[in-house]
GROMACS .gro file of C-alpha atoms in nm:
model
  425
    1UNK     CA    1  -8.819   0.826  -0.846
    2UNK     CA    2  -8.516   0.874  -0.608
    3UNK     CA    3  -8.254   0.818  -0.866
    4UNK     CA    4  -8.115   0.504  -0.692
    5UNK     CA    5  -7.970   0.237  -0.927
    6UNK     CA    6  -8.120  -0.115  -0.860
    7UNK     CA    7  -7.892  -0.360  -0.676
    8UNK     CA    8  -7.816  -0.683  -0.859
    9UNK     CA    9  -7.579  -0.851  -0.624
   10UNK     CA   10  -7.519  -0.835  -0.251
   11UNK     CA   11  -7.226  -1.025  -0.119
   12UNK     CA   12  -7.171  -1.019   0.264
   13UNK     CA   13  -6.917  -1.181   0.509
   14UNK     CA   14  -7.060  -1.144   0.858
   15UNK     CA   15  -6.834  -1.042   1.149
   16UNK     CA   16  -6.639  -1.358   1.268
   17UNK     CA   17  -6.835  -1.412   1.596
   18UNK     CA   18  -6.805  -1.802   1.574
   19UNK     CA   19  -6.434  -1.784   1.531
   20UNK     CA   20  -6.398  -1.522   1.807
   21UNK     CA   21  -6.583  -1.713   2.087
   22UNK     CA   22  -6.389  -2.027   1.991
   23UNK     CA   23  -6.060  -1.870   2.107
   24UNK     CA   24  -5.939  -1.948   2.447
   25UNK     CA   25  -5.969  -1.658   2.699
   26UNK     CA   26  -6.213  -1.452   2.480
   27UNK     CA   27  -6.369  -1.174   2.683
   28UNK     CA   28  -6.745  -1.079   2.671
   29UNK     CA   29  -6.649  -0.737   2.531
   30UNK     CA   30  -6.460  -0.916   2.240
   31UNK     CA   31  -6.743  -1.129   2.175
   32UNK     CA   32  -6.994  -0.854   2.168
   33UNK     CA   33  -6.775  -0.643   1.933
   34UNK     CA   34  -6.793  -0.916   1.680
   35UNK     CA   35  -7.169  -0.938   1.666
   36UNK     CA   36  -7.263  -0.818   1.319
   37UNK     CA   37  -7.583  -0.598   1.292
   38UNK     CA   38  -7.588  -0.436   0.961
   39UNK     CA   39  -7.455  -0.739   0.771
   40UNK     CA   40  -7.764  -0.968   0.860
   41UNK     CA   41  -7.999  -0.687   0.778
   42UNK     CA   42  -7.868  -0.648   0.430
   43UNK     CA   43  -7.854  -1.025   0.382
   44UNK     CA   44  -8.220  -1.065   0.480
   45UNK     CA   45  -8.327  -0.768   0.272
   46UNK     CA   46  -8.152  -0.916  -0.029
   47UNK     CA   47  -8.274  -1.265   0.027
   48UNK     CA   48  -8.633  -1.145   0.057
   49UNK     CA   49  -8.602  -0.994  -0.286
   50UNK     CA   50  -8.429  -1.293  -0.452
   51UNK     CA   51  -8.649  -1.269  -0.772
   52UNK     CA   52  -8.445  -0.967  -0.862
   53UNK     CA   53  -8.147  -0.979  -0.640
   54UNK     CA   54  -7.857  -1.229  -0.598
   55UNK     CA   55  -7.738  -1.269  -0.250
   56UNK     CA   56  -7.406  -1.454  -0.168
   57UNK     CA   57  -7.295  -1.520   0.193
   58UNK     CA   58  -7.031  -1.801   0.121
   59UNK     CA   59  -6.695  -1.737  -0.048
   60UNK     CA   60  -6.718  -2.093  -0.192
   61UNK     CA   61  -7.002  -1.970  -0.411
   62UNK     CA   62  -6.828  -1.671  -0.567
   63UNK     CA   63  -6.669  -1.848  -0.867
   64UNK     CA   64  -6.978  -2.020  -1.003
   65UNK     CA   65  -7.209  -1.728  -0.933
   66UNK     CA   66  -6.980  -1.477  -1.120
   67UNK     CA   67  -6.928  -1.728  -1.406
   68UNK     CA   68  -7.305  -1.771  -1.441
   69UNK     CA   69  -7.366  -1.390  -1.418
   70UNK     CA   70  -7.111  -1.312  -1.680
   71UNK     CA   71  -7.269  -1.574  -1.913
   72UNK     CA   72  -7.611  -1.444  -1.843
   73UNK     CA   73  -7.718  -1.784  -1.707
   74UNK     CA   74  -7.792  -1.705  -1.342
   75UNK     CA   75  -8.165  -1.770  -1.312
   76UNK     CA   76  -8.430  -1.739  -1.048
   77UNK     CA   77  -8.378  -2.098  -0.944
   78UNK     CA   78  -8.018  -2.014  -0.863
   79UNK     CA   79  -8.112  -1.703  -0.684
   80UNK     CA   80  -8.371  -1.881  -0.475
   81UNK     CA   81  -8.124  -2.150  -0.365
   82UNK     CA   82  -7.873  -1.874  -0.267
   83UNK     CA   83  -8.155  -1.693  -0.075
   84UNK     CA   84  -8.231  -2.008   0.121
   85UNK     CA   85  -7.859  -2.037   0.194
   86UNK     CA   86  -7.851  -1.686   0.313
   87UNK     CA   87  -8.136  -1.715   0.545
   88UNK     CA   88  -7.990  -2.034   0.691
   89UNK     CA   89  -7.659  -1.838   0.739
   90UNK     CA   90  -7.821  -1.568   0.929
   91UNK     CA   91  -8.030  -1.805   1.134
   92UNK     CA   92  -7.730  -2.013   1.230
   93UNK     CA   93  -7.535  -1.693   1.315
   94UNK     CA   94  -7.816  -1.573   1.544
   95UNK     CA   95  -7.843  -1.911   1.704
   96UNK     CA   96  -7.477  -1.918   1.786
   97UNK     CA   97  -7.512  -1.576   1.955
   98UNK     CA   98  -7.802  -1.687   2.154
   99UNK     CA   99  -7.631  -2.004   2.261
  100UNK     CA  100  -7.324  -1.814   2.368
  101UNK     CA  101  -7.526  -1.564   2.570
  102UNK     CA  102  -7.746  -1.830   2.719
  103UNK     CA  103  -7.454  -2.046   2.820
  104UNK     CA  104  -7.399  -1.820   3.128
  105UNK     CA  105  -7.737  -1.953   3.260
  106UNK     CA  106  -7.746  -2.242   3.499
  107UNK     CA  107  -7.883  -2.567   3.384
  108UNK     CA  108  -8.005  -2.674   3.044
  109UNK     CA  109  -8.177  -2.407   2.836
  110UNK     CA  110  -8.552  -2.416   2.780
  111UNK     CA  111  -8.494  -2.379   2.402
  112UNK     CA  112  -8.195  -2.480   2.204
  113UNK     CA  113  -8.131  -2.483   1.830
  114UNK     CA  114  -7.836  -2.655   1.689
  115UNK     CA  115  -7.646  -2.471   1.396
  116UNK     CA  116  -7.523  -2.756   1.164
  117UNK     CA  117  -7.307  -2.707   0.846
  118UNK     CA  118  -7.280  -2.989   0.596
  119UNK     CA  119  -6.935  -3.119   0.559
  120UNK     CA  120  -7.008  -3.378   0.292
  121UNK     CA  121  -7.259  -3.619   0.159
  122UNK     CA  122  -7.162  -3.987   0.250
  123UNK     CA  123  -7.185  -4.281   0.003
  124UNK     CA  124  -7.449  -4.429   0.234
  125UNK     CA  125  -7.537  -4.460   0.607
  126UNK     CA  126  -7.478  -4.744   0.851
  127UNK     CA  127  -7.606  -4.985   0.575
  128UNK     CA  128  -7.608  -4.933   0.199
  129UNK     CA  129  -7.986  -4.877   0.180
  130UNK     CA  130  -7.960  -4.573   0.410
  131UNK     CA  131  -7.855  -4.227   0.281
  132UNK     CA  132  -7.632  -4.011   0.503
  133UNK     CA  133  -7.441  -3.700   0.546
  134UNK     CA  134  -7.183  -3.553   0.775
  135UNK     CA  135  -7.250  -3.219   0.954
  136UNK     CA  136  -7.023  -2.995   1.157
  137UNK     CA  137  -7.153  -2.864   1.482
  138UNK     CA  138  -6.993  -2.518   1.567
  139UNK     CA  139  -6.623  -2.449   1.482
  140UNK     CA  140  -6.392  -2.693   1.303
  141UNK     CA  141  -6.246  -2.930   1.558
  142UNK     CA  142  -6.183  -3.297   1.637
  143UNK     CA  143  -6.328  -3.538   1.370
  144UNK     CA  144  -6.493  -3.239   1.194
  145UNK     CA  145  -6.145  -3.088   1.145
  146UNK     CA  146  -5.963  -3.387   0.995
  147UNK     CA  147  -5.766  -3.390   0.666
  148UNK     CA  148  -5.766  -3.687   0.446
  149UNK     CA  149  -5.426  -3.760   0.287
  150UNK     CA  150  -5.508  -4.068   0.096
  151UNK     CA  151  -5.760  -4.341   0.027
  152UNK     CA  152  -6.131  -4.382  -0.043
  153UNK     CA  153  -6.388  -4.133   0.101
  154UNK     CA  154  -6.488  -4.184   0.453
  155UNK     CA  155  -6.800  -4.373   0.534
  156UNK     CA  156  -7.063  -4.317   0.805
  157UNK     CA  157  -6.917  -4.610   0.994
  158UNK     CA  158  -6.563  -4.490   0.941
  159UNK     CA  159  -6.661  -4.151   1.103
  160UNK     CA  160  -6.802  -4.335   1.416
  161UNK     CA  161  -6.501  -4.547   1.458
  162UNK     CA  162  -6.260  -4.263   1.410
  163UNK     CA  163  -6.433  -4.063   1.673
  164UNK     CA  164  -6.404  -4.358   1.930
  165UNK     CA  165  -6.047  -4.430   1.842
  166UNK     CA  166  -5.943  -4.072   1.862
  167UNK     CA  167  -6.111  -4.019   2.199
  168UNK     CA  168  -5.945  -4.330   2.346
  169UNK     CA  169  -5.589  -4.272   2.225
  170UNK     CA  170  -5.606  -3.917   2.367
  171UNK     CA  171  -5.633  -4.063   2.710
  172UNK     CA  172  -5.257  -4.144   2.712
  173UNK     CA  173  -4.961  -3.920   2.732
  174UNK     CA  174  -4.695  -4.158   2.620
  175UNK     CA  175  -4.684  -4.329   2.280
  176UNK     CA  176  -5.008  -4.519   2.237
  177UNK     CA  177  -5.191  -4.722   1.972
  178UNK     CA  178  -5.567  -4.803   1.958
  179UNK     CA  179  -5.747  -5.044   1.726
  180UNK     CA  180  -6.122  -5.006   1.691
  181UNK     CA  181  -6.382  -5.220   1.526
  182UNK     CA  182  -6.750  -5.138   1.527
  183UNK     CA  183  -6.691  -4.859   1.774
  184UNK     CA  184  -6.538  -5.089   2.029
  185UNK     CA  185  -6.166  -5.107   2.099
  186UNK     CA  186  -6.026  -5.455   2.016
  187UNK     CA  187  -5.670  -5.363   2.140
  188UNK     CA  188  -5.486  -5.079   2.320
  189UNK     CA  189  -5.115  -5.056   2.383
  190UNK     CA  190  -4.861  -4.806   2.515
  191UNK     CA  191  -4.487  -4.837   2.481
  192UNK     CA  192  -4.152  -4.686   2.423
  193UNK     CA  193  -4.247  -4.604   2.067
  194UNK     CA  194  -4.544  -4.638   1.838
  195UNK     CA  195  -4.434  -4.969   1.688
  196UNK     CA  196  -4.404  -5.118   2.032
  197UNK     CA  197  -4.742  -4.977   2.130
  198UNK     CA  198  -4.915  -5.103   1.820
  199UNK     CA  199  -4.768  -5.450   1.849
  200UNK     CA  200  -4.911  -5.488   2.199
  201UNK     CA  201  -5.255  -5.348   2.082
  202UNK     CA  202  -5.258  -5.597   1.787
  203UNK     CA  203  -5.165  -5.890   2.012
  204UNK     CA  204  -5.494  -5.836   2.214
  205UNK     CA  205  -5.726  -5.958   1.939
  206UNK     CA  206  -5.549  -5.988   1.594
  207UNK     CA  207  -5.856  -6.165   1.433
  208UNK     CA  208  -6.090  -5.878   1.514
  209UNK     CA  209  -5.833  -5.614   1.410
  210UNK     CA  210  -5.870  -5.719   1.046
  211UNK     CA  211  -6.062  -5.429   0.881
  212UNK     CA  212  -6.024  -5.211   1.192
  213UNK     CA  213  -5.924  -4.854   1.241
  214UNK     CA  214  -5.604  -4.752   1.404
  215UNK     CA  215  -5.535  -4.435   1.601
  216UNK     CA  216  -5.191  -4.330   1.732
  217UNK     CA  217  -5.086  -4.019   1.930
  218UNK     CA  218  -4.745  -3.958   1.768
  219UNK     CA  219  -4.656  -3.896   1.403
  220UNK     CA  220  -4.642  -4.235   1.198
  221UNK     CA  221  -4.283  -4.321   1.105
  222UNK     CA  222  -4.159  -4.572   0.856
  223UNK     CA  223  -4.122  -4.870   1.095
  224UNK     CA  224  -4.477  -4.842   1.207
  225UNK     CA  225  -4.599  -4.798   0.847
  226UNK     CA  226  -4.431  -5.128   0.751
  227UNK     CA  227  -4.617  -5.293   1.038
  228UNK     CA  228  -4.946  -5.142   0.952
  229UNK     CA  229  -4.917  -5.245   0.594
  230UNK     CA  230  -4.908  -5.620   0.687
  231UNK     CA  231  -5.276  -5.601   0.784
  232UNK     CA  232  -5.594  -5.493   0.603
  233UNK     CA  233  -5.709  -5.174   0.773
  234UNK     CA  234  -5.980  -4.915   0.687
  235UNK     CA  235  -5.819  -4.607   0.838
  236UNK     CA  236  -5.506  -4.491   1.011
  237UNK     CA  237  -5.546  -4.156   1.207
  238UNK     CA  238  -5.246  -3.965   1.346
  239UNK     CA  239  -5.121  -3.612   1.425
  240UNK     CA  240  -4.896  -3.645   1.129
  241UNK     CA  241  -4.720  -3.896   0.880
  242UNK     CA  242  -4.354  -3.875   0.797
  243UNK     CA  243  -4.275  -3.881   0.429
  244UNK     CA  244  -4.122  -4.228   0.431
  245UNK     CA  245  -4.436  -4.359   0.616
  246UNK     CA  246  -4.657  -4.206   0.345
  247UNK     CA  247  -4.456  -4.365   0.081
  248UNK     CA  248  -4.527  -4.719   0.243
  249UNK     CA  249  -4.888  -4.661   0.326
  250UNK     CA  250  -4.999  -4.501  -0.001
  251UNK     CA  251  -4.908  -4.818  -0.183
  252UNK     CA  252  -5.240  -4.950  -0.037
  253UNK     CA  253  -5.490  -4.770  -0.271
  254UNK     CA  254  -5.802  -4.777  -0.051
  255UNK     CA  255  -5.637  -4.716   0.291
  256UNK     CA  256  -5.761  -4.391   0.446
  257UNK     CA  257  -5.497  -4.185   0.600
  258UNK     CA  258  -5.620  -3.908   0.824
  259UNK     CA  259  -5.457  -3.617   0.999
  260UNK     CA  260  -5.624  -3.429   1.291
  261UNK     CA  261  -5.460  -3.077   1.321
  262UNK     CA  262  -5.576  -3.023   1.676
  263UNK     CA  263  -5.496  -3.381   1.783
  264UNK     CA  264  -5.367  -3.291   2.137
  265UNK     CA  265  -5.683  -3.102   2.227
  266UNK     CA  266  -5.911  -3.322   2.429
  267UNK     CA  267  -6.282  -3.289   2.427
  268UNK     CA  268  -6.414  -3.078   2.723
  269UNK     CA  269  -6.690  -3.161   2.962
  270UNK     CA  270  -6.892  -2.877   2.828
  271UNK     CA  271  -6.887  -3.040   2.483
  272UNK     CA  272  -7.235  -3.199   2.414
  273UNK     CA  273  -7.314  -3.544   2.319
  274UNK     CA  274  -7.628  -3.570   2.112
  275UNK     CA  275  -7.818  -3.881   2.016
  276UNK     CA  276  -8.144  -3.899   1.834
  277UNK     CA  277  -8.451  -4.088   1.958
  278UNK     CA  278  -8.780  -4.106   1.778
  279UNK     CA  279  -8.924  -3.746   1.800
  280UNK     CA  280  -8.640  -3.595   1.983
  281UNK     CA  281  -8.279  -3.565   2.089
  282UNK     CA  282  -8.090  -3.668   2.407
  283UNK     CA  283  -7.826  -3.424   2.496
  284UNK     CA  284  -7.569  -3.471   2.770
  285UNK     CA  285  -7.224  -3.354   2.873
  286UNK     CA  286  -6.926  -3.538   2.742
  287UNK     CA  287  -6.809  -3.799   2.984
  288UNK     CA  288  -6.467  -3.657   3.050
  289UNK     CA  289  -6.241  -3.900   3.245
  290UNK     CA  290  -5.998  -3.611   3.330
  291UNK     CA  291  -6.238  -3.475   3.587
  292UNK     CA  292  -6.170  -3.778   3.805
  293UNK     CA  293  -5.926  -3.743   4.077
  294UNK     CA  294  -5.784  -4.078   4.167
  295UNK     CA  295  -5.711  -3.954   4.519
  296UNK     CA  296  -6.075  -4.004   4.572
  297UNK     CA  297  -6.058  -4.375   4.474
  298UNK     CA  298  -6.108  -4.609   4.765
  299UNK     CA  299  -5.944  -4.940   4.832
  300UNK     CA  300  -6.222  -5.152   4.982
  301UNK     CA  301  -6.051  -5.487   5.029
  302UNK     CA  302  -5.801  -5.601   5.287
  303UNK     CA  303  -5.521  -5.609   5.045
  304UNK     CA  304  -5.385  -5.282   4.885
  305UNK     CA  305  -5.293  -5.282   4.515
  306UNK     CA  306  -4.923  -5.303   4.449
  307UNK     CA  307  -4.764  -5.025   4.253
  308UNK     CA  308  -4.766  -5.231   3.941
  309UNK     CA  309  -5.130  -5.319   3.994
  310UNK     CA  310  -5.203  -4.944   4.043
  311UNK     CA  311  -5.046  -4.861   3.700
  312UNK     CA  312  -5.248  -5.137   3.543
  313UNK     CA  313  -5.568  -5.049   3.706
  314UNK     CA  314  -5.539  -4.684   3.582
  315UNK     CA  315  -5.474  -4.803   3.235
  316UNK     CA  316  -5.761  -5.052   3.243
  317UNK     CA  317  -5.995  -4.778   3.374
  318UNK     CA  318  -5.904  -4.540   3.097
  319UNK     CA  319  -5.987  -4.813   2.835
  320UNK     CA  320  -6.297  -4.933   3.004
  321UNK     CA  321  -6.512  -4.619   2.959
  322UNK     CA  322  -6.458  -4.649   2.564
  323UNK     CA  323  -6.593  -4.999   2.561
  324UNK     CA  324  -6.974  -5.055   2.499
  325UNK     CA  325  -7.158  -5.155   2.822
  326UNK     CA  326  -7.149  -5.395   2.980
  327UNK     CA  327  -6.776  -5.337   2.960
  328UNK     CA  328  -6.495  -5.562   3.108
  329UNK     CA  329  -6.129  -5.515   3.028
  330UNK     CA  330  -5.844  -5.737   3.143
  331UNK     CA  331  -5.518  -5.552   3.129
  332UNK     CA  332  -5.151  -5.524   3.223
  333UNK     CA  333  -4.985  -5.186   3.286
  334UNK     CA  334  -4.909  -5.127   2.919
  335UNK     CA  335  -5.173  -5.334   2.715
  336UNK     CA  336  -5.501  -5.484   2.699
  337UNK     CA  337  -5.533  -5.858   2.738
  338UNK     CA  338  -5.896  -5.931   2.684
  339UNK     CA  339  -6.194  -5.714   2.614
  340UNK     CA  340  -6.552  -5.807   2.678
  341UNK     CA  341  -6.803  -5.565   2.518
  342UNK     CA  342  -7.175  -5.521   2.486
  343UNK     CA  343  -7.299  -5.814   2.683
  344UNK     CA  344  -7.645  -5.805   2.855
  345UNK     CA  345  -7.492  -5.952   3.179
  346UNK     CA  346  -7.165  -5.839   3.352
  347UNK     CA  347  -7.049  -6.192   3.422
  348UNK     CA  348  -7.093  -6.280   3.056
  349UNK     CA  349  -6.862  -5.987   2.965
  350UNK     CA  350  -6.608  -6.126   3.208
  351UNK     CA  351  -6.628  -6.468   3.050
  352UNK     CA  352  -6.609  -6.321   2.698
  353UNK     CA  353  -6.309  -6.108   2.785
  354UNK     CA  354  -6.130  -6.414   2.940
  355UNK     CA  355  -6.213  -6.626   2.635
  356UNK     CA  356  -6.083  -6.353   2.405
  357UNK     CA  357  -5.754  -6.344   2.590
  358UNK     CA  358  -5.728  -6.726   2.577
  359UNK     CA  359  -5.811  -6.727   2.203
  360UNK     CA  360  -5.523  -6.474   2.145
  361UNK     CA  361  -5.273  -6.685   2.344
  362UNK     CA  362  -5.249  -6.435   2.632
  363UNK     CA  363  -5.227  -6.532   2.995
  364UNK     CA  364  -5.442  -6.345   3.237
  365UNK     CA  365  -5.222  -6.459   3.541
  366UNK     CA  366  -5.145  -6.145   3.745
  367UNK     CA  367  -5.365  -5.927   3.529
  368UNK     CA  368  -5.619  -5.651   3.644
  369UNK     CA  369  -5.972  -5.606   3.552
  370UNK     CA  370  -6.174  -5.290   3.482
  371UNK     CA  371  -6.544  -5.286   3.485
  372UNK     CA  372  -6.762  -4.979   3.371
  373UNK     CA  373  -7.027  -5.033   3.635
  374UNK     CA  374  -7.064  -5.212   3.957
  375UNK     CA  375  -7.092  -5.593   3.994
  376UNK     CA  376  -7.449  -5.679   4.091
  377UNK     CA  377  -7.337  -6.020   4.218
  378UNK     CA  378  -7.015  -6.181   4.331
  379UNK     CA  379  -7.011  -6.423   4.021
  380UNK     CA  380  -6.817  -6.167   3.809
  381UNK     CA  381  -6.542  -6.139   4.077
  382UNK     CA  382  -6.519  -6.518   4.108
  383UNK     CA  383  -6.494  -6.543   3.727
  384UNK     CA  384  -6.223  -6.274   3.722
  385UNK     CA  385  -6.023  -6.454   3.991
  386UNK     CA  386  -6.057  -6.784   3.815
  387UNK     CA  387  -5.921  -6.624   3.501
  388UNK     CA  388  -5.619  -6.504   3.689
  389UNK     CA  389  -5.681  -6.139   3.774
  390UNK     CA  390  -5.548  -6.005   4.098
  391UNK     CA  391  -5.696  -5.666   4.120
  392UNK     CA  392  -6.024  -5.500   4.012
  393UNK     CA  393  -6.123  -5.134   3.948
  394UNK     CA  394  -6.499  -5.054   3.933
  395UNK     CA  395  -6.743  -4.780   4.038
  396UNK     CA  396  -6.900  -4.963   4.337
  397UNK     CA  397  -7.254  -4.869   4.432
  398UNK     CA  398  -7.432  -5.211   4.429
  399UNK     CA  399  -7.664  -5.322   4.707
  400UNK     CA  400  -7.453  -5.629   4.716
  401UNK     CA  401  -7.118  -5.441   4.743
  402UNK     CA  402  -7.033  -5.620   5.069
  403UNK     CA  403  -7.086  -5.959   4.908
  404UNK     CA  404  -6.864  -5.850   4.616
  405UNK     CA  405  -6.594  -5.720   4.854
  406UNK     CA  406  -6.608  -6.045   5.043
  407UNK     CA  407  -6.556  -6.241   4.726
  408UNK     CA  408  -6.243  -6.033   4.637
  409UNK     CA  409  -6.109  -6.089   4.990
  410UNK     CA  410  -6.170  -6.458   4.971
  411UNK     CA  411  -5.952  -6.463   4.649
  412UNK     CA  412  -5.694  -6.226   4.797
  413UNK     CA  413  -5.763  -5.971   4.527
  414UNK     CA  414  -5.732  -5.593   4.572
  415UNK     CA  415  -6.041  -5.398   4.472
  416UNK     CA  416  -6.076  -5.022   4.408
  417UNK     CA  417  -6.407  -4.821   4.404
  418UNK     CA  418  -6.392  -4.510   4.185
  419UNK     CA  419  -6.744  -4.382   4.277
  420UNK     CA  420  -6.809  -4.306   3.903
  421UNK     CA  421  -6.992  -4.510   3.653
  422UNK     CA  422  -6.896  -4.500   3.274
  423UNK     CA  423  -7.181  -4.656   3.080
  424UNK     CA  424  -7.134  -4.621   2.703
  425UNK     CA  425  -7.429  -4.698   2.468
   0.00000   0.00000   0.00000
């Protein structure tokens, strides 16, 4: 009637709002300028009419759509699938805008919708009978931005362990190595170089390290690669791998080698941690250790820590918050010596950590101890002193703090209260 030819195909790339707001220092004006208005309108109109119109919003779909159209094989089932993807894209786009504008409000929003984009289907979940997938939340970063250079595809459990290992190794500025098993560190070391750091980490618990995940904060060189190759490992994650190191490690067919491009970028407090419960989600700020100012730490015992003990206490405290509660870490200034994780009583975690150290042939004489929460009774302090620890770092806050401090004084131990708990579940 109006002489307008029917539209067969609508392909739209929306203004890059998500990428714009992910840049550091972006202004409100820049963000608003990148809110697309016409694009979503066209997409919705085309998607509504999918029986007669093909709508494409993802460049990854261009090739197969064009190939099918040229062959005359693009059917209504294909168009419906593309329409669903188009509505999902517009919905995610609008949610991102709403979340960005709402972030200026104080407190948690009354309504919040998370825009998730599937990265991949996983072979299975935590166990083989569970199906699973990996989804990216927001822009590419951290674990969602890794590149796999070699090995089998990553599993659900691999992703969990990589996340924990990556978070822990980023606590350290100097060369550091972390070994993680079942989302708990079983060894952490710092040193003059990565080989030195890894050797210290491995010595903590060489039995548990078998089948573990290693994260380092420097490019992997040949000397470290040769050492890594001696042990069965699931994953090695690093900022980069030197060519000679790759030549060594790729001899192990199934070993997963991962590079994280934005390795040095630590998670911010504003990053959400999300856990599912039956019927809902628990959402909290990320527990960012960098917010702590150790000038606020209080020495509560008669004896002050020595300089060497202070260095060891800071190291132990950085590791402790990445251990499942109840968490206890015996450490020197450059390595973990014994780690007690996930026990229901704190004193049992102390005993477990001490037993682990003894089992690895490591002496705890002159060591320090980190505890992720307060000691409810003096028994944990007595056990630490008996094991050989000379200083303790913990949050404090127990109704029996005075009793705990008295125990430390009786053993001539130094004790530091940080005032901040670091439970991890």
